[in-house]
Coordinates of C-alpha atoms (C1' of nucleotides) in Angstrom, one line a residue:
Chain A
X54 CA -14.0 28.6 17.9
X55 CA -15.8 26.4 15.3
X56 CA -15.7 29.5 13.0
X57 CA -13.2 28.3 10.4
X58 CA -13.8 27.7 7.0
X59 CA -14.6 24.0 6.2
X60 CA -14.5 22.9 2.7
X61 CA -16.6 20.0 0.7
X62 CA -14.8 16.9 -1.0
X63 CA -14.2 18.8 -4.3
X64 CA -12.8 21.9 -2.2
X65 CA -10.4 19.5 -0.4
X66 CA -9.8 17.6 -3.1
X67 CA -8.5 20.6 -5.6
X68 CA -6.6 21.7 -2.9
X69 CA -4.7 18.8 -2.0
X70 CA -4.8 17.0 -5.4
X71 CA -6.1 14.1 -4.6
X72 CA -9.6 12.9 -6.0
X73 CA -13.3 13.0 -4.3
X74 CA -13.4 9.0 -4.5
X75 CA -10.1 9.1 -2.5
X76 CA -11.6 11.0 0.5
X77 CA -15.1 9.1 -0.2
X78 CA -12.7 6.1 0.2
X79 CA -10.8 7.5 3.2
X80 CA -14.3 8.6 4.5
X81 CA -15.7 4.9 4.5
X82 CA -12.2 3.2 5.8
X83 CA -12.4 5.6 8.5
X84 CA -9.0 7.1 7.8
X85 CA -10.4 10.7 7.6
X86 CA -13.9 11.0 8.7
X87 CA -14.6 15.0 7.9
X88 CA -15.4 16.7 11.6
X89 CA -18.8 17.5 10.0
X90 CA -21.9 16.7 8.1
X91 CA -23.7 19.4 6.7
X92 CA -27.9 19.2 7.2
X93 CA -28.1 17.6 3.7
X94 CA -25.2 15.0 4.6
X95 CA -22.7 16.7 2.8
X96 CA -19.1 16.1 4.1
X97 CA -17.4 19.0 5.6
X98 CA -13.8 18.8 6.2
X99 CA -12.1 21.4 8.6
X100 CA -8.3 22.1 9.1
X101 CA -7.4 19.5 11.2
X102 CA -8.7 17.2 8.8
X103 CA -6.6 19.3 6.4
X104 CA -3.5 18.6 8.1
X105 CA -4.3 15.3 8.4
X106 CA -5.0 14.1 5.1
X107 CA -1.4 15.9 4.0
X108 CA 0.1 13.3 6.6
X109 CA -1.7 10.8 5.0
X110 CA -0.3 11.9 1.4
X111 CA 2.7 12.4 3.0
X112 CA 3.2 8.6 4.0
X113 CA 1.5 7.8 1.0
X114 CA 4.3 8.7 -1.2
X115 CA 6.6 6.5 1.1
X116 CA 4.8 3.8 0.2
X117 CA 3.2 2.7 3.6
X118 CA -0.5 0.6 3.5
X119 CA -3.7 3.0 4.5
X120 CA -3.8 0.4 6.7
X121 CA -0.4 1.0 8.4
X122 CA -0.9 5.0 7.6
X123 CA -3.9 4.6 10.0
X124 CA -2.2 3.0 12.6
X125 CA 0.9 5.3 12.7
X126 CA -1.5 8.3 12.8
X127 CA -4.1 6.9 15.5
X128 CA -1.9 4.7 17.9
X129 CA 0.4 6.9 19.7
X130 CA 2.5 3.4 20.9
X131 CA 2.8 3.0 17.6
X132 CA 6.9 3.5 16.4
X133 CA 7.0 5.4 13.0
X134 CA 10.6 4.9 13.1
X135 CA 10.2 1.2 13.5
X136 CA 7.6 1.2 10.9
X137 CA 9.5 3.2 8.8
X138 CA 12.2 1.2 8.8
X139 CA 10.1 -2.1 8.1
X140 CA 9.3 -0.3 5.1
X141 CA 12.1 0.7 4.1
X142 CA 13.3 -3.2 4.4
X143 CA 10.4 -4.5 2.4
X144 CA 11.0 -1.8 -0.7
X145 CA 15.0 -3.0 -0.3
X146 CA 13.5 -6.7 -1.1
X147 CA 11.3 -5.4 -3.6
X148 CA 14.3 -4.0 -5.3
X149 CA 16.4 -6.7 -4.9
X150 CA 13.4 -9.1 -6.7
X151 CA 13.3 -6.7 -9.6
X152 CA 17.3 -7.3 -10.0
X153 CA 16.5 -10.6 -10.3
X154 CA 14.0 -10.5 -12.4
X155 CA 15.9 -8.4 -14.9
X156 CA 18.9 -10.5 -14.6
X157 CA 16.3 -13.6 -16.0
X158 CA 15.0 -11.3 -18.9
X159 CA 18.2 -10.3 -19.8
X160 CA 19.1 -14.2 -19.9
X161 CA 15.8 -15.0 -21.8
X162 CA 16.2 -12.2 -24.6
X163 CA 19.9 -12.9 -25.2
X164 CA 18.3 -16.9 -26.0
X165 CA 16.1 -15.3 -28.2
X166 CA 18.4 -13.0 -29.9
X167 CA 21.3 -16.0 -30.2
X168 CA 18.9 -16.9 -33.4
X169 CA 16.4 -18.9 -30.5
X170 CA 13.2 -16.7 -31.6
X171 CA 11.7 -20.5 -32.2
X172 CA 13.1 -22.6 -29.6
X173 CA 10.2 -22.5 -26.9
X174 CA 7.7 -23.2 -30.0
X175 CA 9.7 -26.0 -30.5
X176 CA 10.1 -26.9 -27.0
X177 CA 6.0 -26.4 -26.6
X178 CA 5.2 -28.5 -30.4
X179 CA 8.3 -31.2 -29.6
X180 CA 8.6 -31.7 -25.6
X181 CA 12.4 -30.7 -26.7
X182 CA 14.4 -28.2 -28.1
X183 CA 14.6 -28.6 -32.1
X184 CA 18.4 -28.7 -32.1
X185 CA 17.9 -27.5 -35.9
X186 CA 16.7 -24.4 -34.7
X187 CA 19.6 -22.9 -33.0
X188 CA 22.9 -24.3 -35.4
X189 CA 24.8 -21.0 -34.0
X190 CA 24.7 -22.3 -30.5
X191 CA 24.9 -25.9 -31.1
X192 CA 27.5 -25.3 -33.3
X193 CA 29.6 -23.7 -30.7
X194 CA 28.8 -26.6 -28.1
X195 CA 29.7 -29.5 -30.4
X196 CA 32.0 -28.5 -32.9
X197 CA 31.6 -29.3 -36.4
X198 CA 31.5 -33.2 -35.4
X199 CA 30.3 -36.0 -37.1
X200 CA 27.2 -36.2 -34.8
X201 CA 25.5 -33.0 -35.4
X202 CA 26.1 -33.3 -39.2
X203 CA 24.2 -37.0 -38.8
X204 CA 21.6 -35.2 -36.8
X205 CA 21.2 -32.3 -39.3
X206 CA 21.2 -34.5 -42.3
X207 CA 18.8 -37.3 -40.7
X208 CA 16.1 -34.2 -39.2
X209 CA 16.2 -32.2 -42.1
X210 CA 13.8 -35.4 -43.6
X211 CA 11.6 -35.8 -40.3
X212 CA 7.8 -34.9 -41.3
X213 CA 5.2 -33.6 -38.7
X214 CA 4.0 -36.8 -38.7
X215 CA 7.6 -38.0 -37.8
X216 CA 8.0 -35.5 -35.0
X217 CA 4.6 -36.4 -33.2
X218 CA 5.9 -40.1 -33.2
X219 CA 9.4 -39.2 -31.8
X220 CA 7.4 -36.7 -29.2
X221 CA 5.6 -39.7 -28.3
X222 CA 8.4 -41.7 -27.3
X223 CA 10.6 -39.3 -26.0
X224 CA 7.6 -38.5 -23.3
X225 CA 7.2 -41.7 -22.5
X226 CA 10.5 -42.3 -21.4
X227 CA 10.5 -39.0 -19.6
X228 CA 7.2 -40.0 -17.7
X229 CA 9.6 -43.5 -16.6
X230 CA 12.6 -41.4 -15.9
X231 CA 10.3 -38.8 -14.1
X232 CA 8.5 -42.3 -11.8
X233 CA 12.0 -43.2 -10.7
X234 CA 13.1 -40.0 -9.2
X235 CA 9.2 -39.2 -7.8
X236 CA 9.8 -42.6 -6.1
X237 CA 13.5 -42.1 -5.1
X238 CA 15.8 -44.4 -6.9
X239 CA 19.1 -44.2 -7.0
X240 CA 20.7 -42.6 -10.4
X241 CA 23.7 -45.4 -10.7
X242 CA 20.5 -47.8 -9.5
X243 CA 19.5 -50.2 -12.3
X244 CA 16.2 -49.5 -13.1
X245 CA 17.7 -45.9 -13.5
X246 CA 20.3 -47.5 -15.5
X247 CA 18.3 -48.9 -18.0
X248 CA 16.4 -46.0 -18.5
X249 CA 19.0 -44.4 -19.6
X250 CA 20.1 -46.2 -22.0
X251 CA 16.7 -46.5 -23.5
X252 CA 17.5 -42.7 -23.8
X253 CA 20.5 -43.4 -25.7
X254 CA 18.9 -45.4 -28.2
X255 CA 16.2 -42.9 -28.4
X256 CA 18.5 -40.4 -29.6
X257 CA 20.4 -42.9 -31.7
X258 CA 17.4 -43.8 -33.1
X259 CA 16.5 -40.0 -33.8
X260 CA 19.4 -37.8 -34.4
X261 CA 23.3 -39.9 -34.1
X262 CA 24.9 -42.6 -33.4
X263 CA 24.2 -42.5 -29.3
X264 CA 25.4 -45.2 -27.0
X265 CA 26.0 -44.7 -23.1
X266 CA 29.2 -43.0 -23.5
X267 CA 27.7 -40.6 -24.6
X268 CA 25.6 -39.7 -22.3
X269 CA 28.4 -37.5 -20.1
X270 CA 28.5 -34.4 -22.7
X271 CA 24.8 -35.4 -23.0
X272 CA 24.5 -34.3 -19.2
X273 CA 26.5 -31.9 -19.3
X274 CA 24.7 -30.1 -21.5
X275 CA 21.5 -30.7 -20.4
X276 CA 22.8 -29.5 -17.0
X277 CA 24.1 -26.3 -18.6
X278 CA 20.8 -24.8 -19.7
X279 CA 17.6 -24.3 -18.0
X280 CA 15.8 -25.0 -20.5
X281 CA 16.5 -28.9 -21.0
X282 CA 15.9 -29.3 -17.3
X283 CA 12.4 -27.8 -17.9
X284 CA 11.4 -30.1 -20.3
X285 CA 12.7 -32.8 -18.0
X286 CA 10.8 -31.1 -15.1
X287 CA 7.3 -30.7 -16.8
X288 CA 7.4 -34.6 -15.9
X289 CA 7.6 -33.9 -12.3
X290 CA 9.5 -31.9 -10.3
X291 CA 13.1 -33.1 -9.3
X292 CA 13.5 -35.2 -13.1
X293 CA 16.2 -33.2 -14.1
X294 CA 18.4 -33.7 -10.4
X295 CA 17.6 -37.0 -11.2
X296 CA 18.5 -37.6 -14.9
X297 CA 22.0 -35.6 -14.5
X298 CA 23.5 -38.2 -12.5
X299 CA 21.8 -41.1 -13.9
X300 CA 23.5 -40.0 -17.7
X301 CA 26.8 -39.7 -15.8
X302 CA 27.0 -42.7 -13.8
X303 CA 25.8 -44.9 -16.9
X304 CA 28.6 -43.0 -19.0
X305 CA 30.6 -44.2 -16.4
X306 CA 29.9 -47.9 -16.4
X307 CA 29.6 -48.0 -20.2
X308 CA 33.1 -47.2 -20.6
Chain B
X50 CA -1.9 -42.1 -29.8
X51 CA -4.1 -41.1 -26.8
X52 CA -2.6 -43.7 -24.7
X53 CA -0.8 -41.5 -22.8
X54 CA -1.2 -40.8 -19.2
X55 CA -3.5 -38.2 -18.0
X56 CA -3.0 -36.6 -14.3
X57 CA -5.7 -35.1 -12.5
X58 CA -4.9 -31.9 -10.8
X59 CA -3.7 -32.7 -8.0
X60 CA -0.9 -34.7 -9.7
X61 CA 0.2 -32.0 -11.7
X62 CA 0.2 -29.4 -9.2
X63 CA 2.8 -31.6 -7.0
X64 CA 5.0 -32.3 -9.7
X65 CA 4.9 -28.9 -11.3
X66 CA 4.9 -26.8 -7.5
X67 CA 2.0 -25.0 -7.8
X68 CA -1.2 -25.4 -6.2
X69 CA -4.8 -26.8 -7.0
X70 CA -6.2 -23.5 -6.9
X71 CA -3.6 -21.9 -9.2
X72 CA -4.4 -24.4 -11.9
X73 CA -8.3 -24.3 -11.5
X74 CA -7.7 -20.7 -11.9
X75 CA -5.8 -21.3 -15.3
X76 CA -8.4 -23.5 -16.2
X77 CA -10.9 -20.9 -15.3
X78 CA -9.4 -18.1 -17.5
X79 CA -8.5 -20.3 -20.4
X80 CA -5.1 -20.1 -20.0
X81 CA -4.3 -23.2 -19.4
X82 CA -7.1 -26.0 -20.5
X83 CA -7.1 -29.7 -19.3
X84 CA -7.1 -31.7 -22.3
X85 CA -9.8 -33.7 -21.5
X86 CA -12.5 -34.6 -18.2
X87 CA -13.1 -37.8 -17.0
X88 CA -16.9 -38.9 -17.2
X89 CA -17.0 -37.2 -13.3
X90 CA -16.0 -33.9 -14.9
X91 CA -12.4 -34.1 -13.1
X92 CA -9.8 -32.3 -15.0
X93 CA -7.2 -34.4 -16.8
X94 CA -4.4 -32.8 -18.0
X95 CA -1.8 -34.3 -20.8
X96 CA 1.3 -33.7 -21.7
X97 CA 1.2 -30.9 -23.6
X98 CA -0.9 -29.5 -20.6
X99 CA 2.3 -30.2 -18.4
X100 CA 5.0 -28.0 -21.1
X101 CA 2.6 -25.7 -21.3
X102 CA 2.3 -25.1 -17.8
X103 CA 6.5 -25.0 -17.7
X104 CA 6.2 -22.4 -19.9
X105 CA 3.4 -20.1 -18.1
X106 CA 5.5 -21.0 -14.7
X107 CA 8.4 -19.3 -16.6
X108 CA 7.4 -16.6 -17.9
X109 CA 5.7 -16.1 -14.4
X110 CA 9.0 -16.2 -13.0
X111 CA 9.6 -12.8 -15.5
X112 CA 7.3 -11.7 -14.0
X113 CA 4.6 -11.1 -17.0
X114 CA 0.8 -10.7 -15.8
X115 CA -1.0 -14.0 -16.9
X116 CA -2.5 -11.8 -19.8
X117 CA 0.7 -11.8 -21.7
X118 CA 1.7 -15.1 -21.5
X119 CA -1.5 -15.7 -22.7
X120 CA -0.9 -13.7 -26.0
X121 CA 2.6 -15.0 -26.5
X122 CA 1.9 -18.6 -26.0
X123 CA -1.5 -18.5 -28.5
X124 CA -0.7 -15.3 -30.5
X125 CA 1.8 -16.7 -32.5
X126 CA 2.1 -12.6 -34.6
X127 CA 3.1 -11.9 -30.8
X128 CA 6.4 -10.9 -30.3
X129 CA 8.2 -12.6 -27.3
X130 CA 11.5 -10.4 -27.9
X131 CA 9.2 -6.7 -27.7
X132 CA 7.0 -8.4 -25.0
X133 CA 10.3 -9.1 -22.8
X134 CA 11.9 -5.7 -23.4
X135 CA 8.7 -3.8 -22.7
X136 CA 8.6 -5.9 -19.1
X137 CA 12.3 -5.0 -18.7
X138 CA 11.4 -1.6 -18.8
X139 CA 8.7 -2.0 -16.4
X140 CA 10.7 -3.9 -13.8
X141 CA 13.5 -1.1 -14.2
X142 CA 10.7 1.7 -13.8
X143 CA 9.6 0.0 -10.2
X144 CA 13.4 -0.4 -9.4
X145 CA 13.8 3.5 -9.6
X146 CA 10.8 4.3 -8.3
X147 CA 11.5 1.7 -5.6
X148 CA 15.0 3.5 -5.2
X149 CA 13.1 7.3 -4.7
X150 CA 11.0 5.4 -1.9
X151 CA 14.0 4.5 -0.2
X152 CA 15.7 7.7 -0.6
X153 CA 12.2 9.5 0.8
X154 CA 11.8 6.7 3.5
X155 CA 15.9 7.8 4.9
X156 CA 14.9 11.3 4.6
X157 CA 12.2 10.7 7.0
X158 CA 14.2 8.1 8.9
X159 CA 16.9 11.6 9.5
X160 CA 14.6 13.5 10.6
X161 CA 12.8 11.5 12.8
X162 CA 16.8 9.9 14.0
X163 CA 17.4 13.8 14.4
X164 CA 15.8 14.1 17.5
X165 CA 12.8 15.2 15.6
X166 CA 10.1 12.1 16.9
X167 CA 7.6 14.0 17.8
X168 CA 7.6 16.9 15.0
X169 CA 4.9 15.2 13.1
X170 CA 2.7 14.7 15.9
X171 CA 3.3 18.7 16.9
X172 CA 2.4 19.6 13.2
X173 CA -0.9 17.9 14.0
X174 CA -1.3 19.3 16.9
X175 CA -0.5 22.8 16.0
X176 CA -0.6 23.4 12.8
X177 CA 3.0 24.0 12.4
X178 CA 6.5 22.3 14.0
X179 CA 6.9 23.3 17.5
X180 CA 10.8 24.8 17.5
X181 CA 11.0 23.6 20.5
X182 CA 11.2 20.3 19.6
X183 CA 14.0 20.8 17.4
X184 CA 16.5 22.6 19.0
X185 CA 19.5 21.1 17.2
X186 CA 18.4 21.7 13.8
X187 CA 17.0 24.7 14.4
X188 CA 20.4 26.4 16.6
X189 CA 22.3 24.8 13.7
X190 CA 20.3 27.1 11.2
X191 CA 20.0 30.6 13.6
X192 CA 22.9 30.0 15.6
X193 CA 22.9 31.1 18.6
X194 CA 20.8 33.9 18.0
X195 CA 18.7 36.5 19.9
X196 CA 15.3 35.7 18.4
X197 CA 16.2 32.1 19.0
X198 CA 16.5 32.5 23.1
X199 CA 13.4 35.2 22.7
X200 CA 11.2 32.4 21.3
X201 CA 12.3 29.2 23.7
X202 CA 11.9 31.6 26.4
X203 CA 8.4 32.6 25.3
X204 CA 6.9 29.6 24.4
X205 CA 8.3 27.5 27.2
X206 CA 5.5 29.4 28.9
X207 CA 3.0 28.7 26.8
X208 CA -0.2 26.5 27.6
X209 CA -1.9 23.9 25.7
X210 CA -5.0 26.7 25.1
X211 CA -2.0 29.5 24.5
X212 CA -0.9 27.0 21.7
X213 CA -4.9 26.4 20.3
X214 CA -5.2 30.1 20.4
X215 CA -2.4 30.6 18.3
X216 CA -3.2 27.6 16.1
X217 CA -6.5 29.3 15.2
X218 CA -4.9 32.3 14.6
X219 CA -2.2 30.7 11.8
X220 CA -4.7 28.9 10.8
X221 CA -6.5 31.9 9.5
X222 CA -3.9 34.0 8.3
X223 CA -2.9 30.6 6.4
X224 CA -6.0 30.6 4.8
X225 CA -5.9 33.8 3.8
X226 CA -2.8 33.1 2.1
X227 CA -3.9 29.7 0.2
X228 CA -6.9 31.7 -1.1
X229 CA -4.6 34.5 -3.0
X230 CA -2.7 31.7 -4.1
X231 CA -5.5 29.7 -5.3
X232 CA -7.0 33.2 -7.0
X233 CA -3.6 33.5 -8.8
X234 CA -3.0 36.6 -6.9
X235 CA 0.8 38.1 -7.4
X236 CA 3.3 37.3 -5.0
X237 CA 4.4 40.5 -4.4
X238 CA 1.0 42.7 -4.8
X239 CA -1.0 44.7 -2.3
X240 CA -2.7 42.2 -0.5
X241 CA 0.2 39.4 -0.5
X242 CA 2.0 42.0 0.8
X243 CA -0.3 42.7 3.6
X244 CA -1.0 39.2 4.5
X245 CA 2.7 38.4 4.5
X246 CA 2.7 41.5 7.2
X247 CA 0.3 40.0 9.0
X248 CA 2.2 36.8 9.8
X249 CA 5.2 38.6 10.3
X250 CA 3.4 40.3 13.0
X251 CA 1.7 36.7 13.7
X252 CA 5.4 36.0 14.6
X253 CA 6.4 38.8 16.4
X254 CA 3.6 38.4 18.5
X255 CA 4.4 34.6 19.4
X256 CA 8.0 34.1 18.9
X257 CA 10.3 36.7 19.1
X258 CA 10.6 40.3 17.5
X259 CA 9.9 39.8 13.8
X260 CA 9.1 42.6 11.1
X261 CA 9.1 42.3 6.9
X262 CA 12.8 42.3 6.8
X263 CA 12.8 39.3 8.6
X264 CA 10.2 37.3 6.2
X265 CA 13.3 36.8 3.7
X266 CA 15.3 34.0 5.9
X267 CA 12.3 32.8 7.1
X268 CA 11.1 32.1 3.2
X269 CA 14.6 30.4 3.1
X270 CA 13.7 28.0 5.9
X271 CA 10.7 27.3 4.2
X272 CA 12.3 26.8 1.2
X273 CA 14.9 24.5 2.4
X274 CA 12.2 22.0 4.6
X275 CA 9.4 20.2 2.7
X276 CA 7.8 19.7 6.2
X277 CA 7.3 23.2 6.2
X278 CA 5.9 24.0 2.3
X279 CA 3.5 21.0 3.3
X280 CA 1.8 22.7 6.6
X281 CA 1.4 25.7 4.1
X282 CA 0.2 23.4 1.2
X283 CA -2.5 21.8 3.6
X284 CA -4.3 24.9 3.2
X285 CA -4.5 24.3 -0.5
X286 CA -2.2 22.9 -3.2
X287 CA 0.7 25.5 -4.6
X288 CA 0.2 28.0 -1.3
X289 CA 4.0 27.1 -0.5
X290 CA 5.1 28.3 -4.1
X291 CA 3.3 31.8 -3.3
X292 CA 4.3 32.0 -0.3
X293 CA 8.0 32.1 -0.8
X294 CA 8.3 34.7 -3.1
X295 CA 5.4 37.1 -1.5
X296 CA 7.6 36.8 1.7
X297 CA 11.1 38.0 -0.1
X298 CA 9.4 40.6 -2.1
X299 CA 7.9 41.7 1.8
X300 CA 11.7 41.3 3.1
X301 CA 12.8 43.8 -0.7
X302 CA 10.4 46.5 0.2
X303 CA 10.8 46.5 3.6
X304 CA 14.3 47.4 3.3
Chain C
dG133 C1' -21.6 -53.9 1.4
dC134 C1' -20.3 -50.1 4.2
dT135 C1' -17.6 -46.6 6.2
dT136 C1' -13.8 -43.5 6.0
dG137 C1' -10.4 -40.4 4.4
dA138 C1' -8.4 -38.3 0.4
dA139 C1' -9.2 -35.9 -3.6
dC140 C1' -12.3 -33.7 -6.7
dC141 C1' -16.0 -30.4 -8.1
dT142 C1' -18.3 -25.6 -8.3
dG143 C1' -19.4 -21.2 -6.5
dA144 C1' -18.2 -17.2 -4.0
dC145 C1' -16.0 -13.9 -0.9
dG146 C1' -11.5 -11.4 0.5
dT147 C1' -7.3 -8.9 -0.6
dT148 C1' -5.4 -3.3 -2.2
dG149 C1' -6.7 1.3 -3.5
dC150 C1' -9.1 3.4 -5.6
dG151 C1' -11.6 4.2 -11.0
dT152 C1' -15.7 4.3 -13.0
dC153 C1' -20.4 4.2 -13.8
dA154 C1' -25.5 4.3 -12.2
dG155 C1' -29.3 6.5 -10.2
dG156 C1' -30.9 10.2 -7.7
dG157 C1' -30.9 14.5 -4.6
dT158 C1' -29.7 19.7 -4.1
dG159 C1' -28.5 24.4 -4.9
dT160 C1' -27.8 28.3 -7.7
dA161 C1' -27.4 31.2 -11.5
dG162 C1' -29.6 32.8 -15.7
Chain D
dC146 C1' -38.2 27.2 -14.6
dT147 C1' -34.4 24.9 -16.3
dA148 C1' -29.7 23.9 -16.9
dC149 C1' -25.6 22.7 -14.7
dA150 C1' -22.5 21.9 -11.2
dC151 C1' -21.8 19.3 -7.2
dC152 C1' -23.1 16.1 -3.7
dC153 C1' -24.8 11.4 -2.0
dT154 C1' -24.9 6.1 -1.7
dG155 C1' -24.2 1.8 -3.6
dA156 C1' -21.8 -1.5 -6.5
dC157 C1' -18.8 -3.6 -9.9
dG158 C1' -13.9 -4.0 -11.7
dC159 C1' -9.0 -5.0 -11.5
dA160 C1' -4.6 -9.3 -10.5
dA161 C1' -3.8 -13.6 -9.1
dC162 C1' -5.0 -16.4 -6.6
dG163 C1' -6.1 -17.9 -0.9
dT164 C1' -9.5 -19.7 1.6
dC165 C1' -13.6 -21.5 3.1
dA166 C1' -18.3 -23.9 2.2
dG167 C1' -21.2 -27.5 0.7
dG168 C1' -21.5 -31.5 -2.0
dT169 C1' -19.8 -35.7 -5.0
dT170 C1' -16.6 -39.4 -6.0
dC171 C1' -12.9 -42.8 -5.5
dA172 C1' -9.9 -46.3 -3.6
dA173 C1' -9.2 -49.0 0.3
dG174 C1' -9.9 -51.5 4.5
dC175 C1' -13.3 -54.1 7.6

DNA sequence: GCTTGAACCTGACGTTGCGTCAGGGTGTAG
DNA sequence: CTACACCCTGACGCAACGTCAGGTTCAAGC
């Protein structure tokens, strides 16, 4: 009866490839508790255990929790189709979060490769993209017009010194733009309004000649790539929602 | 200059959607730093503090480890295009091996679906799948065969000590089998030979009429289900792989 | 001036599945 | 008698925080 073979952790471990921590770890979660102690405390595992930890390995490479792998083995009202099946949902999610995930690398390295290698710098050093720092896409955006030439030509001569000032202001009248839509005011509202247009002679003051009409493409743009809206959102969640329609609806009334 | 408003943690972790803890955390591993404490020691963040949170939040959303934005945001020799293609590889490793999971996880699902529930349970119990269990599958393989009525006729009859006894007994010539597998011994020497024989006759004696010439579909079966390599494998890693071919060369000779 | 609630602080443990020492006992072959 | 192989029990480490616990501080209302 108890005259078969039983092995020690190494002996069971070579055998089934798994390492002697792993069945010390079993051992102490009580997952597979060897059927034996030898005198000396050694841990003597037999062939149920065997069989048992082959399950184990078996589930294992299905990706189930010990924790689940225990209670599919010990609980006999326990459905491993069921369970099975919940984990086959939960890999199916975990797949469909890495296609996501790729899809948003694959968005961030074709930035970077459209001549952007220096944009989040800029974006960290400037609390804005450094529009002289990607001509190819701006380029594309806004033409060869008169405004990006005035912008090229006028930040071409901004020093560090000049930039810290502008990053200066241009926070402050995020923080202001960020305080109206923390405390829900309406975008066409006039406090909002006015904001605005202190945005429009920030930029006129900066780059071009900016008044509220042209805040629409302004919006536009700024609504066309995440990355504005994150500099509008690192002054509070919910800026950028908030600035869209504010640009727009004083474009509106300007004209 | 520092005029600019400061938020304490709490502020910044509602306008940015994370929590307190996250940010303490930051704090903790210097990975994000409040630019200054107030005389109290609270944590006041700027700013900068806020962009460069946007940007860790980001890259989080990439799904980088906080070790690696880390080194792009302060290594400035670090290369943000490498460091996204070498997560993009990553994400697509998890994706296929999240796609082999699933694949495994069906496989199970079919043979569980396939009027198989309690297979796994009767591999504990006996050391080997009960036939019984599986009629379908196992008519589709041997038809509707002679051996196949000998065997459900036999074992209907057997006990729950019948079924120990001859779990001991497989158990042993199992063993015997892992050990010349384990000692390198050839597949299709003397004593393979013999012990392949010997569960032949293990067989015969408990199924249905079975000599050597029958040991070559039976290695085919065995062949065919990884449920059945894996009651051989419990025995010791690579026993299936001997197995198979000692059992054909048994099946040559014998004929 | 006092109390109260909200917000802040610093530890420190828990999670998942082991890897990796550290320190010490045991058994056996030469 | 001494290596050397193998066993044991802790206990820390990892990733990114969640979740108390125990204590201080702040702004506001009575």
């Amino acid at each position: 009866m108890s005259r078969m073979k039983l092995h020690t952790v190494g002996q069971l471990a070579r055998r089934s490839g798994v390492t002697v921590r792993t069945l010390h770890h079993y051992d102490a979660i009580g997952l597979l508790t060897p059927a034996a102690r030898s005198p000396n405390g050694r841990r003597l595992y037999d062939r149920d255990n065997a069989l048992r930890l082959q399950q184990i390995m078996l589930y294992r490479t299905l990706g189930l929790s010990l924790d689940e792998i225990a209670r599919i083995l010990d609980d006999p009202g326990f459905d491993r189709h069921d369970a099975l099946l919940a984990q086959r949902q939960a890999v199916v999610a975990q797949i469909t979060k890495g296609e996501a995930l790729i899809r948003g690398i694959d968005e961030a390295l074709a930035l970077i490769d459209n001549a952007l290698q220096k944009d989040m710098d800029m974006a960290t050093l400037f609390g804005g993209f450094d529009p002289s720092k990607f001509e190819d896409e701006a380029k594309a955006r806004w033409g060869d017009t008169d405004a990006w030439r005035e912008q090229a030509k006028r930040t071409s001569q901004y020093s560090a010194e000049d930039w810290r000032s502008y990053h200066t202001e241009h926070g402050a009248i995020c923080e202001r733009l960020a305080e109206l839509a923390a405390a829900g005011a309406a975008p066409d509202g006039k406090e909002a309004q006015e904001a605005a247009k202190t945005y429009a002679a920030l930029i006129d003051r900066w780059f071009y000649p900016c008044d509220a009409s042209h805040l629409g493409p302004l919006a536009d743009m700024y609504e066309a790539d995440v990355r504005f809206q994150e500099t509008f959102n690192a002054f509070g969640a919910g800026t950028a929602d908030f600035v869209i329609p504010a640009f727009r609806a004083c474009a509106q009334s300007g004209e």
